[in-house]
Amino acid sequence: MYHKEKSIQIKNSASALYNNLGVLRIAPRRLTYFTVVHANVVNMVSASWDGLNYSHRQLQSKEPNVATSTSLIMQAAFCALPSRDLLVVTSQKGIQMYESDGSIMVYWHALDTPETPTEQAVFARGISAVWENYICVGVSSGAILVFDVPSKGSNITLSEVLEEHKESITDMASECSGSQECIANLVTADDEGNLCVWKSGEEFQLLNKIPGFDMSCSSVKLWKGTVVAGYGTGQIRLYEAVTGILHAEVNAHARWIYSLDIAPFSGLLLSAAEDSLVRVWHLTMTPETNSVEVAHLHNECVTDTQICGAKFCDGDGYAFAVTGYDLSEIIRYVQS
Amino acid sequence: MSVRTLPLVFINLGGEMLYILDQRLRAHNTSEDNSEKVMNDIVGTMFSKAFMDELLKPQQLYSHRTMKTVLTRLAHASIMRLNPASMERLYELMVMAFKYQVFLCPRPKDLLLISYNHIDAIREFVRDTPVVLNQVDETHRKIIEVFIIYSPLSAGEFQLLRQTLASDCGLRSVFCSGRRWTVTGRELRRTEFPYWRNYTQPIREGSFELYGNRVIRLGMNMYTVDHPEETHTSKASSVKPVDDSPNLLAKEELNLLARLMGTMKSENTSEAETGFRINLFTTDEEEKEAAAGGAEEPLFGVINIQAMQDQQATTELARIAGQFAEEEEKPENHSSSKGDDLLAMMDHL
């Protein structure tokens, strides 16, 4: 179904972090941006669609005007809002937002770090663009920071802090940005496997809380009102977002799942785990019977690699890219 | 990232160090007494209450430089001496073994089981010295208290711990011991899955108690079986490029180091011989070669630190360094210090 294409070499290897691959497709310029996190650096590659031009850039995590401080980055992800695209980088010290090509930093938010180190680590993790003008970022305390992003400029403000989770946020996802009306448009996951479903607005509204079973949910996606969540046990669970009904449970992988992605136009689901496998599934929603079907389509084994990031490169799922721990390349697969 | 990594890092790296040293001591046909003394001294220093208490405080992981310095001091807390080339190689072997274990543990909580495997083996090394054995037991109890009873870590938090450790192991020496590694340094994880067979329940869970069968084999002594293969250190060119920018946290790290070393007992040589040298290479010529070659291409960038602003740290460091250097110049003290050591031991019994 898929065959391997030429990999893109990157300057450093990928770190063992959840969802460690960001992809942004820029159709007008026939380019795709990729981001891979390595320790305190984000490796950015801009790849032209004809496969001839690659340009590289590295972003460091540091506070503006403070030359010396760097901290370990937890995640880097693209946020595609109707008016603009931003690259958000979260680290132990704070949250940085860049223009999508990584050229200028438009916003910096520092995390509250206590004077003496406490038992719990402090960091930000979990990034999602929501609706027309919000970017949500999770924090290790379980809080979710909601930033209001204007269509132009750097006047980004912290509009709300949602405190519902008690454990560190691992990932979050949204759908219906800008166009359709959705009942729920944000889902957030934490280290205990709890999922919270929200509706965005001036004040975000908590619609549902789906309990976990003390097993970390490392990656989560939202599609057609269904939450697709990947867990440390290697399972993928599909819940109906608003009601919390469990539609399906898939024993997908033999080890911790590190990344999930959905191609919204075709209903393809991509899952990648520490067991060196990337699997492609197909989701079928039948609203009449209120059921969801999951079909397994394809596997790729990246030999001797713990995979830490996997994403579709386009909305149809025609191609996907994969990163692995200690691998200095982005491996690409294309439908045959 | 995780602020609970240090105790496990030191126990595991220290454990690997002891496995390697034990193997080299036997290969050199060192006398029983000397071997035992070396092991007891190192284990005693590593598992001393003050050192462990310092490690158990929540803090960020040390840089490679600091870790290497502390482990070098630990290795030299006995009558054994290692020259820089051997120490370099020892450190590389330790980190590679630990990276292998972190990488391959099936569940994040197995990191604890790997640490317990190391502690079990260390207990065996010092089983004839009740004082040190007691220290090891005490430390093991404290680890169980901290990680399981008082502030139990969830699977997600253990995974964060594992990710923090994974982000720090940048070395790429080639560790050729049979099937485990490819030449480029990628670890091999080949398992056959014969799906046509009948399957019973998977392996039982390892014991998290003070004593027990850990089940998992990671963390056990890899060096007890005599391998005919050699271990090869990488050429400097295949080592991950080092960040040459000056580490401005260096001053903080040195202060921390001074505090830590201040809590380590400075052992005076309490016996007649003034120490013996250990060679991690197979022949002396190889060692000299590695030492010569290593001089031009240091594994870690050398930084010059002007620590003039912090007089206290410098004098403290100088005092501690002085104590180590003066060991061989105080033969007249050894009879009284011998007595002191004996008294201290008797107090503990």
XYZ file of C-alpha atoms in Angstrom:
685
model
C 0.000 0.000 0.000
C 2.881 2.328 0.834
C 6.479 2.233 -0.281
C 9.503 3.960 1.192
C 10.774 7.129 -0.408
C 14.032 8.986 -0.014
C 14.577 10.077 3.607
C 15.387 13.615 4.622
C 18.602 13.902 6.629
C 18.471 16.198 9.646
C 21.293 17.759 11.627
C 20.599 16.014 14.957
C 18.792 12.855 15.920
C 15.254 12.848 17.287
C 14.751 12.824 21.046
C 12.561 10.224 22.725
C 9.523 12.492 23.174
C 5.855 11.909 22.385
C 4.601 13.241 19.037
C 8.094 14.272 17.995
C 7.335 15.327 14.417
C 5.588 18.429 13.152
C 4.384 18.765 9.554
C 2.966 21.813 7.775
C 1.959 21.737 4.136
C 2.244 25.048 2.278
C 0.359 24.403 -0.971
C 0.828 27.844 -2.620
C 4.616 27.531 -2.382
C 4.732 23.765 -3.011
C 6.673 23.235 0.200
C 6.348 21.136 3.321
C 7.892 22.086 6.644
C 9.035 19.400 9.077
C 10.127 19.921 12.698
C 11.991 17.408 14.861
C 13.032 18.087 18.461
C 16.509 17.190 19.718
C 17.249 18.097 23.351
C 17.174 21.911 23.383
C 17.008 22.446 19.624
C 14.228 22.228 17.019
C 15.467 21.041 13.630
C 13.372 22.552 10.866
C 13.510 21.339 7.293
C 11.716 22.979 4.423
C 11.295 20.427 1.633
C 10.103 21.316 -1.848
C 7.552 18.961 -3.382
C 9.761 18.122 -6.349
C 12.304 16.714 -3.909
C 15.111 18.942 -5.157
C 15.421 21.637 -2.537
C 15.901 21.226 1.181
C 16.737 24.033 3.515
C 17.533 23.570 7.186
C 17.158 25.764 10.191
C 17.652 25.261 13.901
C 15.686 26.964 16.650
C 16.943 27.041 20.197
C 14.686 27.233 23.197
C 15.642 30.364 25.017
C 14.146 33.365 26.655
C 14.415 36.539 24.613
C 17.237 38.844 25.692
C 18.748 36.216 27.949
C 21.761 34.890 26.105
C 22.622 32.027 28.357
C 19.512 30.141 29.245
C 18.497 27.101 27.253
C 16.239 24.358 28.411
C 15.085 20.993 27.137
C 12.254 21.171 24.627
C 9.268 18.912 25.164
C 7.371 19.472 21.931
C 7.256 21.544 18.747
C 4.071 21.698 16.669
C 2.500 23.772 13.936
C -0.777 25.544 14.690
C -2.803 26.219 11.555
C -5.379 28.944 12.226
C -7.593 30.385 9.470
C -5.680 33.684 9.435
C -2.127 32.536 10.023
C 0.156 29.582 10.805
C 2.407 29.576 13.845
C 5.081 27.229 15.140
C 4.769 26.660 18.889
C 7.708 25.303 20.893
C 7.243 24.209 24.524
C 10.097 23.628 26.940
C 10.984 23.467 30.619
C 11.212 27.240 30.840
C 8.241 28.387 28.789
C 6.349 28.611 25.547
C 7.669 30.218 22.366
C 5.630 31.034 19.278
C 7.313 31.627 15.928
C 6.137 32.487 12.429
C 5.636 29.196 10.615
C 8.988 29.379 8.829
C 10.772 29.809 12.137
C 12.135 33.195 11.156
C 10.806 35.435 13.926
C 9.681 34.719 17.452
C 6.393 36.505 17.994
C 5.614 35.542 21.561
C 7.253 34.217 24.721
C 5.458 33.016 27.813
C 7.493 32.045 30.877
C 6.333 29.229 33.122
C 6.224 29.727 36.879
C 9.236 27.849 38.153
C 9.536 27.523 41.936
C 12.696 28.743 43.667
C 13.753 25.352 44.957
C 13.052 22.340 42.773
C 9.937 20.496 43.876
C 9.152 16.816 43.482
C 7.265 17.487 40.273
C 9.084 18.529 37.145
C 8.014 21.783 35.470
C 7.498 21.921 31.722
C 4.923 22.655 29.034
C 3.656 19.949 26.677
C 0.569 19.513 24.483
C -0.144 22.042 21.749
C -3.229 22.675 19.632
C -4.818 25.386 17.531
C -8.487 25.732 18.414
C -11.330 27.294 16.435
C -10.453 30.617 14.756
C -8.093 32.365 17.094
C -6.983 30.233 20.044
C -3.849 28.269 20.756
C -3.960 25.962 23.773
C -0.846 24.677 25.533
C -0.696 22.196 28.419
C 1.530 22.388 31.478
C 3.049 19.738 33.749
C 0.768 20.763 36.617
C -2.266 19.763 34.538
C -3.321 23.321 33.709
C -4.167 24.333 30.158
C -3.193 27.817 28.987
C -5.482 29.373 26.371
C -3.874 32.070 24.253
C -5.846 34.522 22.132
C -4.052 35.038 18.827
C -4.846 38.053 16.629
C -4.838 37.560 12.868
C -1.657 39.614 12.537
C 1.126 40.813 14.753
C 2.479 39.759 18.124
C -0.268 40.954 20.415
C -0.936 37.465 21.760
C -2.509 37.341 25.195
C -3.219 34.671 27.745
C -6.987 34.622 27.858
C -7.811 31.747 30.217
C -6.283 28.985 32.331
C -8.293 25.757 32.425
C -7.706 23.701 35.557
C -9.322 20.352 35.278
C -6.529 17.821 34.892
C -4.508 16.833 37.957
C -1.631 15.156 36.122
C 0.795 16.449 33.483
C -0.783 17.136 30.115
C 0.591 14.845 27.428
C -1.202 15.889 24.248
C -4.226 17.711 22.911
C -6.111 17.927 19.636
C -8.891 19.830 17.975
C -11.071 19.831 14.882
C -13.430 22.216 13.126
C -11.072 25.123 13.098
C -12.810 28.086 11.509
C -15.346 26.455 9.245
C -17.992 24.086 10.556
C -19.833 24.262 13.812
C -18.926 21.485 16.187
C -20.309 20.587 19.547
C -16.883 19.763 20.909
C -13.744 21.107 19.361
C -10.907 20.375 21.794
C -9.783 17.229 23.616
C -6.932 17.184 26.142
C -5.135 14.151 27.593
C -2.953 13.653 30.656
C -0.465 11.242 32.209
C -3.154 9.297 34.027
C -5.089 8.647 30.815
C -7.908 11.084 31.646
C -9.452 12.872 28.678
C -11.301 16.192 28.855
C -13.555 17.368 26.058
C -14.093 21.122 25.659
C -16.002 23.639 23.601
C -14.076 26.787 22.811
C -15.318 30.309 23.267
C -14.770 33.422 25.344
C -14.820 30.974 28.209
C -14.043 27.389 27.404
C -16.726 24.959 28.476
C -15.974 21.475 29.790
C -18.355 19.106 28.033
C -17.141 15.726 29.226
C -14.462 13.998 31.230
C -13.485 10.474 30.208
C -11.547 8.677 32.960
C -8.354 6.818 32.256
C -7.240 3.621 33.948
C -4.036 5.051 35.427
C -2.313 4.466 32.128
C -0.789 7.464 30.404
C -2.427 8.643 27.189
C 0.503 9.812 25.094
C -1.281 10.924 21.934
C -4.829 12.005 21.113
C -6.795 13.085 18.024
C -10.306 14.349 17.418
C -12.222 13.531 14.246
C -15.923 13.782 13.448
C -16.807 13.997 17.099
C -14.749 10.906 17.952
C -11.755 10.939 20.272
C -8.952 8.622 19.150
C -6.461 8.079 21.987
C -3.202 6.089 22.123
C -1.961 4.733 25.465
C 1.206 3.470 27.125
C -0.197 -0.057 27.014
C -0.095 0.044 23.209
C -3.869 0.306 22.971
C -5.888 2.735 20.886
C -9.354 3.622 22.123
C -12.103 5.405 20.240
C -14.624 7.316 22.332
C -17.564 9.441 21.340
C -16.392 12.812 22.577
C -19.532 14.303 24.071
C -21.007 11.188 25.687
C -17.838 9.234 26.494
C -19.190 6.007 24.975
C -16.376 3.600 24.092
C -16.752 2.716 20.424
C -13.695 0.531 19.961
C -10.561 -0.645 21.691
C -7.673 -1.826 19.540
C -4.686 -3.747 20.927
C -2.578 -2.016 18.354
C 1.022 -2.195 19.557
C 3.292 -4.234 21.806
C 4.869 -1.204 23.432
C 4.140 2.414 24.393
C 2.385 4.382 21.640
C 4.280 7.604 20.862
C 2.274 9.181 18.095
C -1.140 9.164 16.383
C -2.313 11.075 13.354
C -5.511 11.215 11.290
C -5.916 12.181 7.639
C -9.281 13.974 7.896
C -10.417 13.646 4.296
C -9.954 9.887 4.008
C -10.374 8.677 7.585
C -6.947 7.050 7.688
C -5.372 6.640 11.133
C -1.611 6.375 11.640
C -0.171 4.916 14.864
C 3.486 4.565 15.842
C 5.057 3.016 18.938
C 8.270 2.006 20.649
C 7.898 -1.479 19.169
C 9.348 -0.115 15.882
C 6.071 -0.457 13.978
C 3.961 2.132 12.192
C 0.435 0.950 11.446
C -2.183 2.422 9.131
C -5.864 1.905 9.934
C -9.102 3.029 8.357
C -11.944 4.514 10.403
C -15.520 4.336 9.173
C -18.241 6.255 10.975
C -21.847 5.183 10.577
C -23.987 7.875 12.225
C -27.233 5.918 11.683
C -26.113 3.037 13.863
C -23.820 5.276 15.902
C -20.950 2.902 15.351
C -17.339 3.194 14.353
C -15.408 0.536 12.471
C -11.655 0.215 12.539
C -9.916 -1.730 9.785
C -6.221 -2.514 9.756
C -4.662 -1.682 6.399
C -0.901 -1.635 6.487
C 2.283 -1.975 8.602
C 5.743 -0.534 8.230
C 8.562 -1.838 10.377
C 11.387 0.620 10.954
C 13.983 -1.943 11.995
C 15.732 -1.492 15.347
C 14.107 1.867 16.004
C 11.881 3.203 18.749
C 9.581 5.468 16.781
C 8.788 8.800 18.372
C 6.879 10.696 15.693
C 4.613 9.826 12.762
C 2.412 12.193 10.759
C 0.544 12.269 7.491
C 1.996 14.822 5.070
C -1.383 15.732 3.588
C -5.097 15.607 4.405
C -5.754 12.503 2.293
C -3.042 10.372 3.798
C -1.232 9.935 0.507
C 2.148 10.193 2.236
C 3.410 10.029 5.795
C 6.685 10.755 7.585
C 8.306 9.021 10.571
C 11.057 9.888 13.081
C 12.810 7.523 15.480
C 14.897 7.859 18.641
C 18.577 8.394 17.788
C 17.792 8.503 14.049
C 19.074 11.527 12.164
C 16.578 11.314 9.352
C 12.911 11.758 8.563
C 11.718 8.618 6.803
C 8.985 9.080 4.242
C 6.444 6.676 2.809
C 4.178 7.266 -0.156
C 1.135 5.342 -1.395
C 1.906 3.047 -4.302
C 12.283 17.140 32.409
C 12.246 14.698 35.304
C 13.893 15.838 38.551
C 14.118 12.331 40.010
C 16.745 10.829 37.738
C 19.964 11.202 39.728
C 19.778 8.375 42.289
C 18.969 5.785 39.623
C 21.647 7.163 37.283
C 24.360 6.863 39.917
C 23.335 3.449 41.111
C 23.220 2.098 37.577
C 26.360 3.825 36.287
C 28.185 2.996 39.511
C 27.028 -0.596 39.234
C 28.313 -0.866 35.673
C 31.596 0.664 36.786
C 31.963 -1.966 39.483
C 31.216 -4.798 37.044
C 33.943 -3.530 34.715
C 36.447 -2.946 37.516
C 35.738 -6.381 38.959
C 36.420 -7.958 35.585
C 39.655 -5.995 35.096
C 40.845 -6.785 38.618
C 40.391 -10.481 37.927
C 42.028 -10.178 34.507
C 45.051 -8.549 36.157
C 45.227 -11.328 38.740
C 45.057 -8.782 41.527
C 45.213 -10.292 44.993
C 41.936 -11.129 46.753
C 42.663 -8.640 49.518
C 43.336 -5.767 47.162
C 40.311 -6.494 45.027
C 38.073 -6.670 48.046
C 39.529 -3.448 49.441
C 38.953 -1.596 46.173
C 35.341 -2.767 45.921
C 34.601 -2.005 49.555
C 36.112 1.469 49.324
C 34.224 2.443 46.188
C 30.910 0.961 47.309
C 31.303 2.503 50.743
C 31.822 5.960 49.264
C 29.044 5.625 46.707
C 26.478 4.384 49.192
C 27.424 6.717 52.012
C 24.409 8.320 53.644
C 25.446 11.907 52.922
C 26.139 11.250 49.244
C 22.842 9.414 48.754
C 20.842 12.073 50.602
C 22.322 14.723 48.318
C 21.376 12.664 45.260
C 17.828 12.002 46.436
C 16.897 15.696 46.464
C 14.781 16.621 43.426
C 17.131 18.234 40.895
C 17.993 18.296 37.225
C 20.290 15.705 35.736
C 23.999 16.632 35.817
C 25.857 17.323 32.598
C 28.212 14.653 31.281
C 31.188 16.655 32.487
C 30.028 16.768 36.084
C 28.922 13.157 36.076
C 32.275 12.052 34.702
C 34.184 14.052 37.308
C 32.148 12.675 40.202
C 32.499 9.121 38.903
C 36.255 9.609 38.440
C 36.516 10.702 42.074
C 34.453 7.684 43.066
C 36.751 5.348 41.148
C 39.740 6.913 42.880
C 38.208 6.664 46.338
C 40.276 3.520 46.735
C 43.926 2.538 46.396
C 43.392 1.812 42.714
C 44.579 4.314 40.116
C 43.367 4.782 36.557
C 45.115 6.977 34.041
C 42.988 9.393 31.979
C 42.785 7.132 28.912
C 41.545 4.193 30.952
C 39.074 6.397 32.810
C 37.803 7.735 29.491
C 37.214 4.222 28.247
C 35.628 3.149 31.504
C 33.175 6.023 31.303
C 32.273 5.254 27.711
C 31.636 1.592 28.539
C 29.508 2.524 31.537
C 27.342 4.968 29.624
C 26.873 2.608 26.679
C 25.796 -0.230 28.943
C 23.377 2.046 30.770
C 21.971 3.446 27.529
C 21.446 -0.124 26.331
C 19.505 -0.914 29.514
C 17.374 2.246 29.413
C 16.621 1.736 25.740
C 15.568 -1.879 26.053
C 13.541 -2.040 29.241
C 10.066 -3.278 28.330
C 8.111 -1.090 30.753
C 9.277 2.236 32.172
C 8.918 0.883 35.746
C 11.534 -1.759 34.882
C 14.129 0.989 35.335
C 13.697 0.318 39.047
C 14.195 -3.417 38.537
C 17.379 -2.735 36.579
C 18.628 -0.601 39.477
C 17.741 -3.402 41.890
C 19.712 -5.876 39.751
C 22.725 -3.597 40.114
C 22.195 -3.279 43.851
C 21.852 -7.071 44.219
C 25.150 -7.575 42.414
C 26.848 -4.873 44.499
C 25.651 -6.658 47.623
C 27.444 -9.773 46.404
C 30.676 -7.821 45.916
C 30.684 -6.522 49.489
C 29.028 -9.437 51.270
C 32.085 -9.992 53.508
C 32.150 -6.460 54.906
C 29.155 -5.903 57.205
C 29.571 -2.112 57.431
C 29.407 -1.540 53.694
C 26.753 -4.203 53.237
C 24.620 -2.346 55.726
C 25.067 0.889 53.783
C 23.918 -0.826 50.603
C 20.838 -2.214 52.362
C 20.017 1.188 53.837
C 20.266 2.849 50.425
C 18.099 0.161 48.862
C 15.467 0.727 51.540
C 15.584 4.461 50.942
C 15.117 4.024 47.206
C 12.096 1.788 47.822
C 10.694 4.403 50.204
C 11.206 7.288 47.827
C 10.103 5.671 44.587
C 7.387 3.315 45.711
C 5.993 4.161 49.110
C 6.136 7.897 49.719
C 5.903 9.390 46.268
C 5.109 6.553 43.924
C 5.791 7.361 40.344
C 3.120 6.514 37.804
C 3.958 4.760 34.561
C 3.864 8.123 32.791
C 6.342 9.633 35.250
C 8.708 6.659 34.889
C 8.465 7.131 31.143
C 9.421 10.800 31.569
C 12.384 9.669 33.676
C 13.365 7.291 30.900
C 12.975 10.012 28.251
C 15.151 12.368 30.329
C 17.896 9.727 30.526
C 17.549 8.903 26.819
C 17.995 12.554 25.882
C 21.310 12.654 27.665
C 23.117 9.566 26.374
C 24.838 11.003 23.329
C 27.894 8.766 23.144
C 28.298 6.365 20.287
C 31.163 4.019 21.023
C 31.105 0.696 19.286
C 30.403 -2.076 21.730
C 30.944 -5.277 19.845
C 29.904 -8.132 22.021
C 28.335 -10.603 19.703
C 24.864 -9.925 18.561
C 24.008 -6.742 20.335
C 25.254 -3.880 18.180
C 25.687 -2.987 14.547
C 28.929 -1.397 13.481
C 27.330 2.018 13.128
C 26.254 1.934 16.758
C 22.581 1.101 16.288
C 21.281 -1.290 18.865
C 19.838 -4.551 17.676
C 16.469 -5.658 18.869
C 15.799 -8.715 16.843
C 13.142 -11.019 18.186
C 11.429 -13.755 16.288
C 7.710 -14.053 16.795
C 6.616 -17.549 15.742
C 2.915 -16.923 15.586
C 2.053 -20.532 14.893
C 3.015 -21.747 18.368
C 0.871 -22.128 21.448
C 1.325 -19.371 23.957
C 1.004 -19.313 27.720
C 0.987 -16.352 30.033
C 3.993 -14.057 29.695
C 6.819 -13.924 32.223
C 5.916 -13.161 35.782
C 6.463 -9.719 37.214
C 9.790 -9.030 38.902
C 9.953 -8.393 42.618
C 10.179 -4.781 43.838
C 11.009 -5.828 47.393
C 14.378 -5.600 49.123
C 15.219 -9.156 48.078
C 13.652 -11.153 45.313
C 13.827 -12.436 41.784
C 13.869 -9.426 39.485
C 13.058 -11.578 36.406
C 14.413 -8.972 33.999
C 17.995 -9.668 32.967
C 18.972 -6.094 32.121
C 21.307 -4.693 34.769
C 22.997 -7.988 35.533
C 26.723 -8.388 35.120
C 27.525 -8.674 31.405
C 31.194 -9.270 32.085
C 31.123 -12.480 34.098
C 31.231 -14.668 30.995
C 34.572 -14.521 29.267
C 33.990 -12.964 25.882
C 36.666 -13.643 23.317
C 35.630 -10.482 21.441
C 37.310 -7.236 22.175
C 35.597 -4.016 23.045
C 36.569 -1.220 20.719
C 36.399 2.450 21.515
C 35.214 4.683 18.741
C 37.502 7.066 16.937
C 36.793 10.621 17.972
C 35.352 11.450 14.543
C 32.370 9.171 14.955
C 31.540 10.669 18.320
C 28.588 12.999 18.395
C 29.780 16.545 17.824
C 30.317 18.276 21.117
C 28.724 21.582 21.903
C 31.745 23.838 22.225
C 29.949 26.866 23.570
C 31.027 27.604 27.130
C 28.716 26.054 29.653
C 27.672 28.917 31.856
C 26.186 26.558 34.359
C 29.701 25.236 34.915
C 30.203 27.394 37.985
C 27.002 26.047 39.548
C 28.047 22.537 38.710
C 31.444 23.015 40.294
C 29.831 24.315 43.453
C 27.617 21.268 43.541
C 30.630 19.070 42.939
C 32.466 20.704 45.823
C 29.502 20.062 48.096
C 29.295 16.460 46.985
C 33.001 15.765 47.325
C 32.995 17.413 50.689
C 30.581 14.742 51.817
C 32.755 11.944 50.457
C 35.136 10.485 53.018
C 38.682 11.159 51.918
C 40.352 7.838 52.520
C 43.893 7.927 53.735
C 45.958 4.987 52.646
C 45.834 2.858 55.705
C 48.066 0.111 54.466
C 51.659 -0.240 53.505
C 51.421 -0.196 49.703
C 50.616 3.174 48.170
C 48.181 1.985 45.550
C 48.260 0.095 42.279
C 47.414 0.992 38.713
C 44.662 -0.618 36.687
C 44.693 -0.780 32.933
C 41.429 -1.009 30.994
C 43.195 -1.950 27.765
C 44.636 -5.379 27.034
C 48.259 -4.278 26.870
C 50.228 -1.401 28.257
C 51.209 -0.310 24.764
C 47.554 0.074 23.782
C 46.994 2.196 26.826
C 49.912 4.465 25.992
C 48.646 4.734 22.425
C 45.168 5.660 23.551
C 46.601 8.154 25.991
C 48.728 9.783 23.290
C 45.925 9.829 20.719
C 43.425 10.970 23.227
C 45.428 13.981 24.161
C 44.810 15.749 20.861
C 41.132 14.953 20.616
C 39.462 15.181 23.966
C 36.043 13.613 24.152
C 34.664 16.660 25.896
C 35.527 20.237 25.048
C 37.920 21.741 27.510
C 36.704 24.977 28.996
C 38.691 27.426 31.027
C 36.727 28.657 33.939
C 37.620 31.753 35.842
C 36.031 30.928 39.119
C 37.598 33.923 40.760
C 34.351 35.416 41.904
C 33.574 32.500 44.114
C 36.507 32.339 46.465
C 34.793 29.943 48.747
C 34.221 27.349 46.052
C 37.790 27.580 44.791
C 39.349 27.247 48.211
C 36.993 24.437 49.092
C 37.850 22.594 45.886
C 41.561 23.220 46.424
C 41.329 21.840 49.923
C 39.561 18.689 48.769
C 41.947 18.200 45.847
C 44.809 18.703 48.264
C 43.509 15.922 50.473
C 43.639 13.463 47.595
C 47.140 14.523 46.576
C 48.484 14.335 50.105
C 47.584 10.678 50.617
C 50.998 9.455 49.566
C 52.890 12.063 51.562
C 51.610 11.156 54.952
C 53.031 7.765 55.795
C 53.558 8.857 59.376
C 49.833 9.320 59.797
C 48.818 5.914 58.653
C 49.208 4.186 61.962
C 46.964 6.696 63.731
C 44.464 6.792 60.867
C 44.433 3.019 60.857
C 43.421 3.218 64.458
C 40.765 5.794 63.655
C 39.307 3.629 60.938
C 39.169 0.688 63.253
C 37.471 2.749 65.957
C 34.941 4.056 63.474
C 34.208 0.526 62.295
C 33.781 -0.687 65.813
C 31.374 2.153 66.523
C 29.222 0.961 63.664
C 29.126 -2.635 64.764
